[in-house]
Amino acid sequence: MPKVVVLPGDGIGREIVPQAMRVVQAVIKDSPVKLEFEEHLVGGAAIDAVGKALPDETLKACLEADAVLLGAIGGPKWDTLPTAQRPEVAALLPLRKHLELYANIRPVRMLPALVHASTLKQEVIENVDMVVIRELTGGLYFGEKGRKDNPRSAYDVMVYNEDEINRIVRFGFETARKRSKKLCSVDKANVIETSRFWREVTLEVAKDYPDVELTHMYVDNAAMQLVRYPKQFDVIVTENMFGDILTDLASMLGGSIGMLASASLNGQKGLYEPAHGSAPDIAGKNLANPLATILSGALMLRYTFSLEQEAQAIEQAVEKVLNDGFRTGDLAQPGDKVLGTVEMGDKVLEALGSR
Ligand code: NAD
């Protein structure tokens, strides 16, 4: 039976993942594909329990699984640990590396019901519908890093090899082919050598995709254009750190960071998680928005298990709940019906039931 490893992690991860599980289990109830779910420790919770953010048993289970559903990792309790032992560095990055999850996909869609939840103007964000593809296992976050004395300094090295660029850019072109055949590659080729190389390889790959219109944009301009006129974008492909920053920025184009789902893929195998962190400020209070995690569950059904109908059913149920005016605190406007994490999960289940 195909296996899903479930990693709630820390903070609100423990609240939002159970809601996503309820929804995924409900939607596949009548499907011929049966999934086995297995929960494991990760992050600060794993440090507390067994002294290690990514226990061997957890890593082994993830390597053997077809998909991993993750909540969030980290929190103030573990912030003072040396960098290499911190939950995000010691669990999240190695997990991505071991599973070779080189392609991170974040669909950003402005649902009409949420136009008012964004801090951006309605006419700017209405009908935004784009996909940001971020390279996830290379670049600055995985390069050599360290400290030196005299003068006291620190360094992080950014390296990309040809294969790493080729496969992610190709993924971008393939995605663009299935959408409106427009791909924007974001770099900083006016200053950074890795970016100049990125652009060179991208142009070589482009020869295999003459039907896709390729544009290049510097990352600083891309940040500005994303808030100035986001509708110009359809598929964006970029390296790890630029993607990290631009996807958080782009989350406001979808209403709230609590709405942004993500899939990190290596072929069919994938890790699915909300784009936000463990939100220690609201953890344990039933205040977190579970929709990004529920939508990540939909991406899992789509990309790993090819259950397109079920994935769409979840997406439509989420849209219905929002159209009906239900909101968690992060999305609420004065006068809205504000729900807690569990109650939002209940509403999505109800909407699924009424399909
Ligand atoms: P965060 O995303 O956790 O929170 C930022 C803000 O957004 C907070 O005000 C939070 O309350 C709000 N928020 C986030 N998700 C929400 C949701 N689902 N519903 C409602 N509000 C939500 O980012 P942060 O505060 O910078 O980081 C907190 C911790 O999470 C840190 O330890 C950080 O390292 C970690 N982190 C983990 C991941 C991950 O696991 N992938 C990603 C980012 C940050």
Short mmCIF file of C-alpha atoms and ligand atoms in Angstrom, two decimals:
data_model
loop_
_atom_site.label_atom_id
_atom_site.label_comp_id
_atom_site.label_asym_id
_atom_site.label_seq_id
_atom_site.Cartn_x
_atom_site.Cartn_y
_atom_site.Cartn_z
CA MET A 1 0.00 0.00 0.00
CA PRO A 2 1.40 3.47 -0.84
CA LYS A 3 2.71 5.16 2.28
CA VAL A 4 2.50 8.75 3.54
CA VAL A 5 4.78 9.78 6.39
CA VAL A 6 3.12 12.46 8.51
CA LEU A 7 5.38 14.93 10.34
CA PRO A 8 3.38 17.45 12.39
CA GLY A 9 6.59 19.00 13.79
CA ASP A 10 6.32 22.01 16.09
CA GLY A 11 4.02 24.89 17.04
CA ILE A 12 0.92 25.17 14.88
CA GLY A 13 2.16 22.17 12.85
CA ARG A 14 0.54 19.96 15.49
CA GLU A 15 -2.79 21.70 14.98
CA ILE A 16 -2.96 22.11 11.22
CA VAL A 17 -1.66 18.69 10.13
CA PRO A 18 -4.51 16.76 11.86
CA GLN A 19 -7.00 18.93 9.94
CA ALA A 20 -5.28 18.18 6.62
CA MET A 21 -5.28 14.45 7.50
CA ARG A 22 -9.02 14.47 8.21
CA VAL A 23 -9.71 16.11 4.86
CA VAL A 24 -7.37 13.87 2.83
CA GLN A 25 -8.73 10.72 4.46
CA ALA A 26 -12.31 11.81 3.83
CA VAL A 27 -11.75 12.58 0.15
CA ILE A 28 -10.03 9.27 -0.63
CA LYS A 29 -12.55 7.19 1.35
CA ASP A 30 -14.25 5.88 -1.78
CA SER A 31 -11.16 5.96 -4.00
CA PRO A 32 -9.56 2.71 -5.23
CA VAL A 33 -6.21 4.07 -4.02
CA LYS A 34 -5.72 3.27 -0.35
CA LEU A 35 -3.02 5.13 1.56
CA GLU A 36 -1.22 4.13 4.72
CA PHE A 37 -0.31 6.99 7.10
CA GLU A 38 2.55 6.78 9.57
CA GLU A 39 3.40 9.58 12.01
CA HIS A 40 6.98 10.44 13.02
CA LEU A 41 8.86 13.01 15.08
CA VAL A 42 10.75 15.91 13.54
CA GLY A 43 12.15 19.32 14.55
CA GLY A 44 12.12 20.66 18.09
CA ALA A 45 9.72 17.93 19.18
CA ALA A 46 12.29 15.34 18.06
CA ILE A 47 15.14 17.20 19.81
CA ASP A 48 13.14 17.10 23.04
CA ALA A 49 12.26 13.42 22.65
CA VAL A 50 15.43 11.87 21.24
CA GLY A 51 18.01 14.67 21.08
CA LYS A 52 18.07 15.03 17.29
CA ALA A 53 15.95 17.18 14.95
CA LEU A 54 15.87 14.52 12.23
CA PRO A 55 15.97 11.12 13.97
CA ASP A 56 17.35 8.24 11.86
CA GLU A 57 14.04 6.44 12.13
CA THR A 58 12.19 9.47 10.71
CA LEU A 59 14.63 9.86 7.83
CA LYS A 60 14.41 6.13 7.01
CA ALA A 61 10.61 6.26 6.99
CA CYS A 62 10.65 9.34 4.71
CA LEU A 63 13.10 7.70 2.30
CA GLU A 64 10.82 4.64 2.08
CA ALA A 65 7.57 6.59 1.78
CA ASP A 66 5.84 7.78 -1.38
CA ALA A 67 5.02 11.15 0.15
CA VAL A 68 5.65 13.19 3.28
CA LEU A 69 3.11 15.59 4.77
CA LEU A 70 4.85 18.13 7.01
CA GLY A 71 3.46 20.82 9.32
CA ALA A 72 6.20 23.21 10.44
CA ILE A 73 9.46 23.12 12.31
CA GLY A 74 11.16 25.33 14.90
CA GLY A 75 10.33 27.79 17.63
CA PRO A 76 11.88 30.06 20.28
CA LYS A 77 12.67 27.13 22.60
CA TRP A 78 15.35 25.89 20.17
CA ASP A 79 16.50 29.28 18.79
CA THR A 80 19.58 29.47 21.00
CA LEU A 81 21.04 26.15 19.80
CA PRO A 82 24.13 26.38 17.55
CA THR A 83 23.07 26.88 13.92
CA ALA A 84 23.90 23.31 12.88
CA GLN A 85 21.59 21.87 15.58
CA ARG A 86 18.65 24.19 15.03
CA PRO A 87 15.52 22.34 13.94
CA GLU A 88 15.19 24.07 10.55
CA VAL A 89 18.85 23.57 9.65
CA ALA A 90 19.22 20.10 11.16
CA ALA A 91 15.92 18.68 9.90
CA LEU A 92 14.36 20.58 7.04
CA LEU A 93 17.44 21.13 4.89
CA PRO A 94 18.80 17.54 5.24
CA LEU A 95 15.32 16.15 4.57
CA ARG A 96 15.14 18.08 1.31
CA LYS A 97 18.67 17.03 0.42
CA HIS A 98 18.28 13.31 1.27
CA LEU A 99 15.01 13.06 -0.62
CA GLU A 100 16.57 15.11 -3.46
CA LEU A 101 13.53 17.37 -3.54
CA TYR A 102 14.97 19.81 -6.01
CA ALA A 103 11.74 21.39 -7.26
CA ASN A 104 9.55 23.42 -4.96
CA ILE A 105 6.22 24.44 -6.43
CA ARG A 106 4.03 27.12 -4.91
CA PRO A 107 0.80 27.90 -6.70
CA VAL A 108 -0.39 31.44 -5.92
CA ARG A 109 -4.01 32.07 -6.77
CA MET A 110 -6.17 34.91 -5.59
CA LEU A 111 -9.53 33.41 -4.74
CA PRO A 112 -12.23 36.04 -5.38
CA ALA A 113 -13.53 35.62 -1.82
CA LEU A 114 -10.15 36.68 -0.38
CA VAL A 115 -9.47 39.79 -2.42
CA HIS A 116 -10.15 41.92 0.66
CA ALA A 117 -7.89 39.85 2.95
CA SER A 118 -4.75 41.03 1.16
CA THR A 119 -3.09 44.29 2.07
CA LEU A 120 -2.73 44.99 -1.66
CA LYS A 121 -5.28 46.82 -3.78
CA GLN A 122 -8.13 44.83 -5.28
CA GLU A 123 -7.42 45.85 -8.89
CA VAL A 124 -3.79 44.72 -8.54
CA ILE A 125 -4.46 41.24 -7.17
CA GLU A 126 -7.77 40.26 -8.71
CA ASN A 127 -7.38 37.16 -10.94
CA VAL A 128 -3.75 36.57 -9.98
CA ASP A 129 -2.95 32.97 -10.89
CA MET A 130 0.70 31.96 -11.05
CA VAL A 131 3.12 29.24 -10.07
CA VAL A 132 6.49 29.98 -8.50
CA ILE A 133 9.08 27.23 -8.93
CA ARG A 134 12.03 27.44 -6.57
CA GLU A 135 15.22 25.38 -6.76
CA LEU A 136 15.42 23.71 -3.36
CA THR A 137 18.61 21.68 -2.92
CA GLY A 138 21.39 23.96 -4.14
CA GLY A 139 22.70 27.50 -3.89
CA LEU A 140 23.53 29.53 -0.83
CA TYR A 141 21.64 27.44 1.71
CA PHE A 142 23.68 24.34 0.90
CA GLY A 143 27.07 25.89 0.15
CA GLU A 144 30.04 25.95 2.48
CA LYS A 145 29.49 28.28 5.42
CA GLY A 146 31.56 29.36 8.38
CA ARG A 147 33.17 32.00 10.58
CA LYS A 148 36.65 33.53 10.60
CA ASP A 149 38.66 35.71 12.97
CA ASN A 150 40.75 38.83 12.26
CA PRO A 151 38.69 40.47 11.10
CA ARG A 152 35.68 38.75 12.69
CA SER A 153 33.61 37.61 9.71
CA ALA A 154 31.20 35.03 8.34
CA TYR A 155 30.67 33.54 4.90
CA ASP A 156 28.15 31.45 2.92
CA VAL A 157 29.12 30.18 -0.52
CA MET A 158 26.64 30.10 -3.39
CA VAL A 159 27.33 27.32 -5.92
CA TYR A 160 25.22 25.91 -8.74
CA ASN A 161 26.30 23.23 -11.18
CA GLU A 162 24.92 22.79 -14.68
CA ASP A 163 22.77 19.73 -13.89
CA GLU A 164 21.11 21.46 -10.95
CA ILE A 165 20.12 24.41 -13.12
CA ASN A 166 19.17 22.29 -16.10
CA ARG A 167 16.67 20.08 -14.24
CA ILE A 168 14.86 22.90 -12.42
CA VAL A 169 14.65 25.13 -15.48
CA ARG A 170 13.39 22.17 -17.52
CA PHE A 171 10.76 21.64 -14.83
CA GLY A 172 9.82 25.31 -15.28
CA PHE A 173 9.46 24.92 -19.03
CA GLU A 174 7.35 21.75 -18.63
CA THR A 175 5.08 23.54 -16.16
CA ALA A 176 4.78 26.55 -18.48
CA ARG A 177 3.86 24.22 -21.36
CA LYS A 178 0.85 22.96 -19.36
CA ARG A 179 -0.26 26.52 -18.61
CA SER A 180 -0.01 29.64 -20.75
CA LYS A 181 3.45 28.87 -22.22
CA LYS A 182 5.15 31.83 -20.52
CA LEU A 183 8.19 31.34 -18.29
CA CYS A 184 10.03 34.07 -16.40
CA SER A 185 13.47 33.12 -15.07
CA VAL A 186 14.52 35.30 -12.14
CA ASP A 187 18.21 35.92 -11.41
CA LYS A 188 20.71 38.64 -10.55
CA ALA A 189 22.89 38.22 -13.63
CA ASN A 190 24.07 41.83 -13.53
CA VAL A 191 26.07 41.14 -10.35
CA ILE A 192 26.31 37.47 -9.37
CA GLU A 193 28.35 34.90 -11.31
CA THR A 194 26.06 31.98 -10.39
CA SER A 195 23.21 34.01 -11.89
CA ARG A 196 25.14 34.65 -15.11
CA PHE A 197 25.70 30.88 -15.36
CA TRP A 198 22.02 30.27 -14.50
CA ARG A 199 20.99 32.47 -17.42
CA GLU A 200 23.48 30.77 -19.77
CA VAL A 201 22.14 27.28 -18.97
CA THR A 202 18.54 28.52 -19.12
CA LEU A 203 19.10 29.81 -22.66
CA GLU A 204 20.54 26.42 -23.67
CA VAL A 205 17.52 24.55 -22.21
CA ALA A 206 15.17 27.03 -23.94
CA LYS A 207 16.23 25.61 -27.32
CA ASP A 208 14.21 22.47 -26.46
CA TYR A 209 11.10 24.56 -25.76
CA PRO A 210 10.60 26.87 -28.76
CA ASP A 211 6.86 26.97 -28.02
CA VAL A 212 7.42 28.62 -24.59
CA GLU A 213 8.07 32.36 -24.35
CA LEU A 214 11.06 32.85 -22.04
CA THR A 215 11.82 36.13 -20.27
CA HIS A 216 14.52 37.00 -17.71
CA MET A 217 14.14 39.37 -14.81
CA TYR A 218 16.51 40.58 -12.10
CA VAL A 219 15.33 39.55 -8.65
CA ASP A 220 15.08 43.10 -7.30
CA ASN A 221 12.87 44.10 -10.22
CA ALA A 222 10.85 40.88 -9.82
CA ALA A 223 10.09 41.79 -6.19
CA MET A 224 8.85 45.19 -7.34
CA GLN A 225 6.87 43.81 -10.31
CA LEU A 226 5.17 41.20 -8.09
CA VAL A 227 3.45 43.93 -6.11
CA ARG A 228 3.14 46.45 -8.98
CA TYR A 229 1.55 44.24 -11.65
CA PRO A 230 1.51 40.55 -10.64
CA LYS A 231 -0.82 39.50 -13.45
CA GLN A 232 2.10 39.73 -15.90
CA PHE A 233 3.46 36.47 -14.41
CA ASP A 234 2.34 32.92 -15.12
CA VAL A 235 5.28 30.63 -14.26
CA ILE A 236 8.37 31.92 -12.46
CA VAL A 237 11.50 29.79 -12.01
CA THR A 238 14.32 30.86 -9.72
CA GLU A 239 17.16 29.71 -7.47
CA ASN A 240 16.84 28.76 -3.82
CA MET A 241 17.30 31.98 -1.85
CA PHE A 242 15.56 34.28 -4.35
CA GLY A 243 12.66 31.81 -4.40
CA ASP A 244 12.51 31.73 -0.61
CA ILE A 245 12.07 35.49 -0.46
CA LEU A 246 9.83 35.92 -3.51
CA THR A 247 7.41 33.19 -2.45
CA ASP A 248 6.75 34.83 0.92
CA LEU A 249 6.19 38.10 -0.90
CA ALA A 250 3.89 36.34 -3.38
CA SER A 251 1.88 34.82 -0.53
CA MET A 252 0.21 38.19 -0.03
CA LEU A 253 -1.05 37.91 -3.61
CA GLY A 254 -3.04 34.89 -2.41
CA GLY A 255 -4.55 36.66 0.58
CA SER A 256 -2.42 35.38 3.45
CA ILE A 257 0.60 33.21 4.16
CA GLY A 258 -1.92 30.88 5.81
CA MET A 259 -3.24 30.04 2.30
CA LEU A 260 0.00 29.17 0.52
CA ALA A 261 0.57 25.45 -0.08
CA SER A 262 3.73 23.90 -1.44
CA ALA A 263 4.99 20.73 -3.04
CA SER A 264 8.66 19.77 -3.12
CA LEU A 265 9.25 17.11 -5.72
CA ASN A 266 11.69 14.61 -7.05
CA GLY A 267 9.69 12.92 -9.79
CA GLN A 268 6.52 11.48 -8.22
CA LYS A 269 7.97 11.48 -4.74
CA GLY A 270 7.17 14.60 -2.79
CA LEU A 271 7.15 16.48 0.47
CA TYR A 272 4.08 18.64 1.00
CA GLU A 273 3.94 21.48 3.48
CA PRO A 274 2.45 24.91 4.02
CA ALA A 275 4.79 27.76 3.09
CA HIS A 276 4.56 29.31 6.56
CA GLY A 277 6.45 28.44 9.73
CA SER A 278 5.42 27.17 13.16
CA ALA A 279 3.87 30.54 14.20
CA PRO A 280 4.84 30.34 17.89
CA ASP A 281 2.84 33.52 18.58
CA ILE A 282 -0.46 31.72 17.97
CA ALA A 283 0.52 28.07 18.62
CA GLY A 284 -1.69 25.96 20.89
CA LYS A 285 -4.59 28.42 20.74
CA ASN A 286 -6.70 26.93 17.93
CA LEU A 287 -6.11 30.14 15.93
CA ALA A 288 -4.01 28.89 13.00
CA ASN A 289 -5.36 28.75 9.49
CA PRO A 290 -5.19 25.09 8.38
CA LEU A 291 -6.03 25.80 4.72
CA ALA A 292 -2.44 25.96 3.39
CA THR A 293 -1.83 22.50 4.86
CA ILE A 294 -5.16 21.18 3.59
CA LEU A 295 -4.28 22.54 0.13
CA SER A 296 -0.84 20.92 0.44
CA GLY A 297 -2.73 17.64 0.98
CA ALA A 298 -4.51 18.32 -2.33
CA LEU A 299 -1.14 18.83 -4.05
CA MET A 300 0.01 15.49 -2.61
CA LEU A 301 -2.98 13.70 -4.10
CA ARG A 302 -2.33 15.42 -7.45
CA TYR A 303 1.45 15.09 -7.83
CA THR A 304 2.33 11.87 -5.99
CA PHE A 305 -0.84 9.79 -6.29
CA SER A 306 -2.28 11.18 -9.57
CA LEU A 307 -5.68 11.63 -7.87
CA GLU A 308 -6.62 14.77 -9.79
CA GLN A 309 -10.36 14.60 -9.09
CA GLU A 310 -9.81 14.24 -5.36
CA ALA A 311 -7.28 17.11 -5.38
CA GLN A 312 -9.78 19.33 -7.15
CA ALA A 313 -12.53 18.28 -4.74
CA ILE A 314 -10.43 19.59 -1.83
CA GLU A 315 -9.62 22.82 -3.66
CA GLN A 316 -13.27 23.39 -4.48
CA ALA A 317 -14.32 22.64 -0.90
CA VAL A 318 -11.84 25.25 0.39
CA GLU A 319 -13.14 27.76 -2.12
CA LYS A 320 -16.73 27.04 -1.09
CA VAL A 321 -16.00 27.57 2.61
CA LEU A 322 -14.38 30.92 1.82
CA ASN A 323 -17.19 31.90 -0.54
CA ASP A 324 -19.61 31.13 2.29
CA GLY A 325 -17.82 33.79 4.33
CA PHE A 326 -15.93 31.62 6.84
CA ARG A 327 -12.48 32.88 7.85
CA THR A 328 -9.69 32.19 10.29
CA GLY A 329 -8.27 35.22 12.11
CA ASP A 330 -5.49 35.85 9.57
CA LEU A 331 -8.07 36.30 6.78
CA ALA A 332 -10.82 38.03 8.70
CA GLN A 333 -12.22 41.48 8.08
CA PRO A 334 -14.49 43.22 10.59
CA GLY A 335 -17.88 41.47 10.58
CA ASP A 336 -16.57 38.12 9.20
CA LYS A 337 -17.44 34.75 10.77
CA VAL A 338 -14.12 33.87 12.46
CA LEU A 339 -13.42 30.18 13.03
CA GLY A 340 -10.74 28.30 14.93
CA THR A 341 -8.40 25.75 13.35
CA VAL A 342 -10.59 22.72 14.12
CA GLU A 343 -13.82 24.48 13.12
CA MET A 344 -12.26 25.46 9.77
CA GLY A 345 -11.36 21.78 9.25
CA ASP A 346 -15.00 20.89 10.08
CA LYS A 347 -16.26 23.36 7.47
CA VAL A 348 -14.02 21.96 4.73
CA LEU A 349 -15.21 18.43 5.59
CA GLU A 350 -18.81 19.63 5.46
CA ALA A 351 -18.20 21.24 2.06
CA LEU A 352 -16.64 18.00 0.79
CA GLY A 353 -19.66 16.07 2.02
CA SER A 354 -22.00 18.34 0.15
CA ARG A 355 -20.30 17.80 -3.21
P1 NAD B 1 5.84 32.08 10.59
O1 NAD B 1 5.44 31.77 9.20
O2 NAD B 1 5.80 30.98 11.56
O3 NAD B 1 4.93 33.29 11.14
C1 NAD B 1 4.89 34.58 10.56
C2 NAD B 1 3.58 35.27 10.93
O4 NAD B 1 2.52 34.66 10.17
C3 NAD B 1 3.19 35.12 12.39
O5 NAD B 1 2.55 36.29 12.82
C4 NAD B 1 2.21 33.96 12.40
O6 NAD B 1 1.27 34.01 13.45
C5 NAD B 1 1.53 34.12 11.04
N1 NAD B 1 1.12 32.81 10.50
C6 NAD B 1 1.93 31.88 9.95
N2 NAD B 1 1.20 30.80 9.60
C7 NAD B 1 -0.08 31.06 9.93
C8 NAD B 1 -1.29 30.34 9.82
N3 NAD B 1 -1.36 29.09 9.31
N4 NAD B 1 -2.42 30.90 10.27
C9 NAD B 1 -2.41 32.14 10.78
N5 NAD B 1 -1.30 32.89 10.92
C10 NAD B 1 -0.14 32.36 10.49
O7 NAD B 1 7.32 32.70 10.50
P2 NAD B 1 8.32 33.15 11.67
O8 NAD B 1 7.56 33.77 12.77
O9 NAD B 1 9.37 33.89 10.96
O10 NAD B 1 8.96 31.79 12.18
C11 NAD B 1 8.51 31.04 13.32
C12 NAD B 1 9.29 29.75 13.42
O11 NAD B 1 9.01 28.93 12.29
C13 NAD B 1 10.80 29.95 13.42
O12 NAD B 1 11.37 29.02 14.30
C14 NAD B 1 11.19 29.67 11.99
O13 NAD B 1 12.52 29.30 11.85
C15 NAD B 1 10.23 28.56 11.64
N6 NAD B 1 9.97 28.39 10.20
C16 NAD B 1 9.76 27.11 9.78
C17 NAD B 1 9.43 26.88 8.48
C18 NAD B 1 9.15 25.46 8.05
O14 NAD B 1 8.97 24.61 8.90
N7 NAD B 1 9.07 25.20 6.77
C19 NAD B 1 9.29 27.95 7.58
C20 NAD B 1 9.48 29.25 8.05
C21 NAD B 1 9.81 29.46 9.39
#
